Coordinates of C-alpha atoms and ligand atoms in Angstrom, one line a residue:
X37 CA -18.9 35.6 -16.9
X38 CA -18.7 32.4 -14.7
X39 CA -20.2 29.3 -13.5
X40 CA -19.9 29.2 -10.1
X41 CA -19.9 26.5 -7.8
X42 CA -23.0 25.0 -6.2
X43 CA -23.7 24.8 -2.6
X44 CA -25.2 21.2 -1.8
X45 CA -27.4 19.8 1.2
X46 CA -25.5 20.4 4.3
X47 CA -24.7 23.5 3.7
X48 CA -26.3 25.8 5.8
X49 CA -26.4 28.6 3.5
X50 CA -28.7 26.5 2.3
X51 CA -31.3 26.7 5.0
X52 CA -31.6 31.4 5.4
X53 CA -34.7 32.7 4.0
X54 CA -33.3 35.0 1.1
X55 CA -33.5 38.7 1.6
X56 CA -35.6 41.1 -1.4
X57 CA -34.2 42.0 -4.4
X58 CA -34.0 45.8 -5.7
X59 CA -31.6 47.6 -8.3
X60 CA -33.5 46.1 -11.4
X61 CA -31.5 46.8 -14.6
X62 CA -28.1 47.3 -12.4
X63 CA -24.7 46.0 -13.4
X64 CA -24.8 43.7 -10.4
X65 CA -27.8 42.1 -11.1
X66 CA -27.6 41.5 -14.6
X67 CA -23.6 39.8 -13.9
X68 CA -25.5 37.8 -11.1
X69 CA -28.0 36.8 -13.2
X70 CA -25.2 36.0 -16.3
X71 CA -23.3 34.0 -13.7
X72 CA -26.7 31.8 -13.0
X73 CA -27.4 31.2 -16.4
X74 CA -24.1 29.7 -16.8
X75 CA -23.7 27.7 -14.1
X76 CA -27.3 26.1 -15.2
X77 CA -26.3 25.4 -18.5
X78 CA -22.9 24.2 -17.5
X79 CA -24.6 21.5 -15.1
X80 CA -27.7 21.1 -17.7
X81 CA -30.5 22.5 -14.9
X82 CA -33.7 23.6 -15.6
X83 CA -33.6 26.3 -12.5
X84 CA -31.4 27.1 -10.3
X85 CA -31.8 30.3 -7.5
X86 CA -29.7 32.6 -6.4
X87 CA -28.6 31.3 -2.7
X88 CA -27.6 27.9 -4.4
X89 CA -24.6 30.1 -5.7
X90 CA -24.4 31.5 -1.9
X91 CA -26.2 34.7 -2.5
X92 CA -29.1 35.7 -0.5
X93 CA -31.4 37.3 -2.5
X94 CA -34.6 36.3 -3.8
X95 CA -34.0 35.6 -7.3
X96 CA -34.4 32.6 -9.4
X97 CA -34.1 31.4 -13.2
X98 CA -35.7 28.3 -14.8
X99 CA -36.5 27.3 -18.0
X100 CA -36.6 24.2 -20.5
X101 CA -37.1 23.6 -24.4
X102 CA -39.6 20.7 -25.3
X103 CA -36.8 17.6 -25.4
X104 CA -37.7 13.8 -26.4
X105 CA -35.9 12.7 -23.3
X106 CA -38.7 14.1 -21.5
X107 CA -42.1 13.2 -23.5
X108 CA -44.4 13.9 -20.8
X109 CA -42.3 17.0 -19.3
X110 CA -43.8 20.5 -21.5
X111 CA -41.5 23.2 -22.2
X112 CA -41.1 26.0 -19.5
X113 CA -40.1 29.2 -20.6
X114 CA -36.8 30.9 -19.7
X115 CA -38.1 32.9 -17.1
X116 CA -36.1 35.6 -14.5
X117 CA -38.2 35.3 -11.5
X118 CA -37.7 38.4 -9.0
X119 CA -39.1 38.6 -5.3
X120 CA -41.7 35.4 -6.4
X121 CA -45.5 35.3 -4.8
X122 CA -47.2 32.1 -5.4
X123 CA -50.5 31.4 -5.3
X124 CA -52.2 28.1 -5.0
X125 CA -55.5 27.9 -7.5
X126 CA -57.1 24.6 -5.8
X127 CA -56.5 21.8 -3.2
X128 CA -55.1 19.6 -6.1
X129 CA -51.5 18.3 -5.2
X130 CA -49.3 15.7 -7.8
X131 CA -46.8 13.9 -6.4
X132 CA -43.5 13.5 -9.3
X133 CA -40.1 13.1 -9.0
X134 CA -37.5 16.0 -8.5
X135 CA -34.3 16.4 -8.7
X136 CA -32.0 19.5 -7.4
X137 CA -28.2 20.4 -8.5
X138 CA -27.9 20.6 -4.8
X139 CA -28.5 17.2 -4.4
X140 CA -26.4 15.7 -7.3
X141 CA -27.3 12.1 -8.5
X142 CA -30.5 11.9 -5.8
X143 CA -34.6 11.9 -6.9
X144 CA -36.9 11.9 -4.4
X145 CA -40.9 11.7 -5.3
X146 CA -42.6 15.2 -3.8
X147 CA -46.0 16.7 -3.7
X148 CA -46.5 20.4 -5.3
X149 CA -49.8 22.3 -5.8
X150 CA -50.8 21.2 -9.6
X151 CA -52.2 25.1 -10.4
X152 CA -50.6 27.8 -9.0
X153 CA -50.7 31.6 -10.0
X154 CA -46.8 33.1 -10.1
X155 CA -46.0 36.7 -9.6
X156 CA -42.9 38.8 -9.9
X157 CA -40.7 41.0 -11.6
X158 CA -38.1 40.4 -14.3
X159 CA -34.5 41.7 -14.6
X160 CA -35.9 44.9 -15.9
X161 CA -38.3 45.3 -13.0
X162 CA -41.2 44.1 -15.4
X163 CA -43.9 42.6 -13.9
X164 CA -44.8 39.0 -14.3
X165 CA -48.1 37.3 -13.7
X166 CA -48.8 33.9 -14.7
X167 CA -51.5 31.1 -13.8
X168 CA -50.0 27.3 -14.6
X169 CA -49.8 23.7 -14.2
X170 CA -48.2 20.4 -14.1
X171 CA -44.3 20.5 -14.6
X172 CA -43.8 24.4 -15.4
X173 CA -45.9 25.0 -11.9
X174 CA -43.4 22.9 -10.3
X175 CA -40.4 24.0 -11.1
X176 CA -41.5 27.4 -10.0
X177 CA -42.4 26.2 -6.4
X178 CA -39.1 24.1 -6.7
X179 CA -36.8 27.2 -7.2
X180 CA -38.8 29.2 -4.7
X181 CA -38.7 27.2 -1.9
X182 CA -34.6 27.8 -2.3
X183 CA -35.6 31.5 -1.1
X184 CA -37.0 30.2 1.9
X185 CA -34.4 27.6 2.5
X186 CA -36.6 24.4 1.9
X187 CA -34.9 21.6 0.0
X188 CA -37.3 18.9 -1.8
X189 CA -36.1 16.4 0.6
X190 CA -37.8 18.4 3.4
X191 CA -41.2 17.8 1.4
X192 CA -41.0 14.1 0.7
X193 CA -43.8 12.1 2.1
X194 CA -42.5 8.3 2.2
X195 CA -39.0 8.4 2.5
X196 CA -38.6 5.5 0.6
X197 CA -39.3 7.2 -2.3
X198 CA -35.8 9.0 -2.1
X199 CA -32.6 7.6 -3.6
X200 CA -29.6 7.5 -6.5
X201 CA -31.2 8.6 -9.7
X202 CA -29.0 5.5 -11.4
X203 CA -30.7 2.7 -9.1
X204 CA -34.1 4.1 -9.4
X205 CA -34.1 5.2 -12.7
X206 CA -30.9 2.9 -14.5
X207 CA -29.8 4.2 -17.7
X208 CA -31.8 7.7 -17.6
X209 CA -30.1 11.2 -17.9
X210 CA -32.0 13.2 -16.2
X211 CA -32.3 17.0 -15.5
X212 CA -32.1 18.6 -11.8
X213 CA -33.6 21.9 -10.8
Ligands
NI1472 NI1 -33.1 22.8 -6.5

């Protein structure tokens, strides 16, 4: 399949609120979801959703192995998200840096719920239900605010906490979602 390019901030297929996903288990879906998974591991992402690739469907992928660049990052599993409900558990909100491949070379610090409950469906139309935390709870609501054409920049609460990954953190490779 392909990597295909990725749409960055400005663009305003950036900004639609993605459309419902069907056909689970079709030929289109599964090459859509082949071309995601390469154009994520091309650009070393741990999510990516479907409109950053300019299509408009509510579909995101995400995952990350354990990695000693990342000690206090825990592994996410590789996850197919389809047609994503979120939940919030509690009022508890972290802040934590984020980074997006729409937004190469930027960070910007960003609140998300700490427990959320995820639903969905996989590329088999299997259902998904999960209740997490922390860093795995974040990149969920990371990827699916994409659907609804919200960019982390658009949550940042002091602005000055937004800049070049190489001047705020020098010397650090870091992953984007
Ligand atoms: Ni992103």
């Amino acid at each position: 399949m392909s990597v295909r390019p990725v749409l960055r901030m400005g663009d305003a297929r950036l900004l639609r609120r993605a459309g419902p996903a069907g056909d689970f288990g079709s030929a289109a879906l599964r090459a859509l979801l082949q071309d995601m998974r390469d154009t994520m591991q091309a650009l070393d992402g741990v999510g990516l959703a479907a409109p950053q690739i300019g299509v408009n469907l509510r579909v995101v992928i995400f995952g990350v192995e354990k990695s000693p660049r990342y000690p206090d990052a825990d592994a996410v599993p590789e996850t197919v998200l389809i047609n994503p409900v979120i939940t919030q558990l509690d009022d508890e909100i972290e802040d934590a840096w984020e980074g997006c491949l729409s937004l190469p070379g930027l960070r910007g610090l960003v609140p998300r719920f700490r427990n959320i409950r995820y639903q969905g469906y996989d590329e088999q139309g299997a259902k998904i239900d999960r209740t997490v935390s922390g860093f795995h709870a974040r990149v969920v609501q990371h990827e699916c605010d994409h659907l609804d054409g919200i960019l982390y920049p658009m949550r940042i609460r002091d602005i000055t906490q937004f800049g070049y990954t190489e001047e705020l953190f020098p010397g650090q490779a870091l992953q984007d979602e």
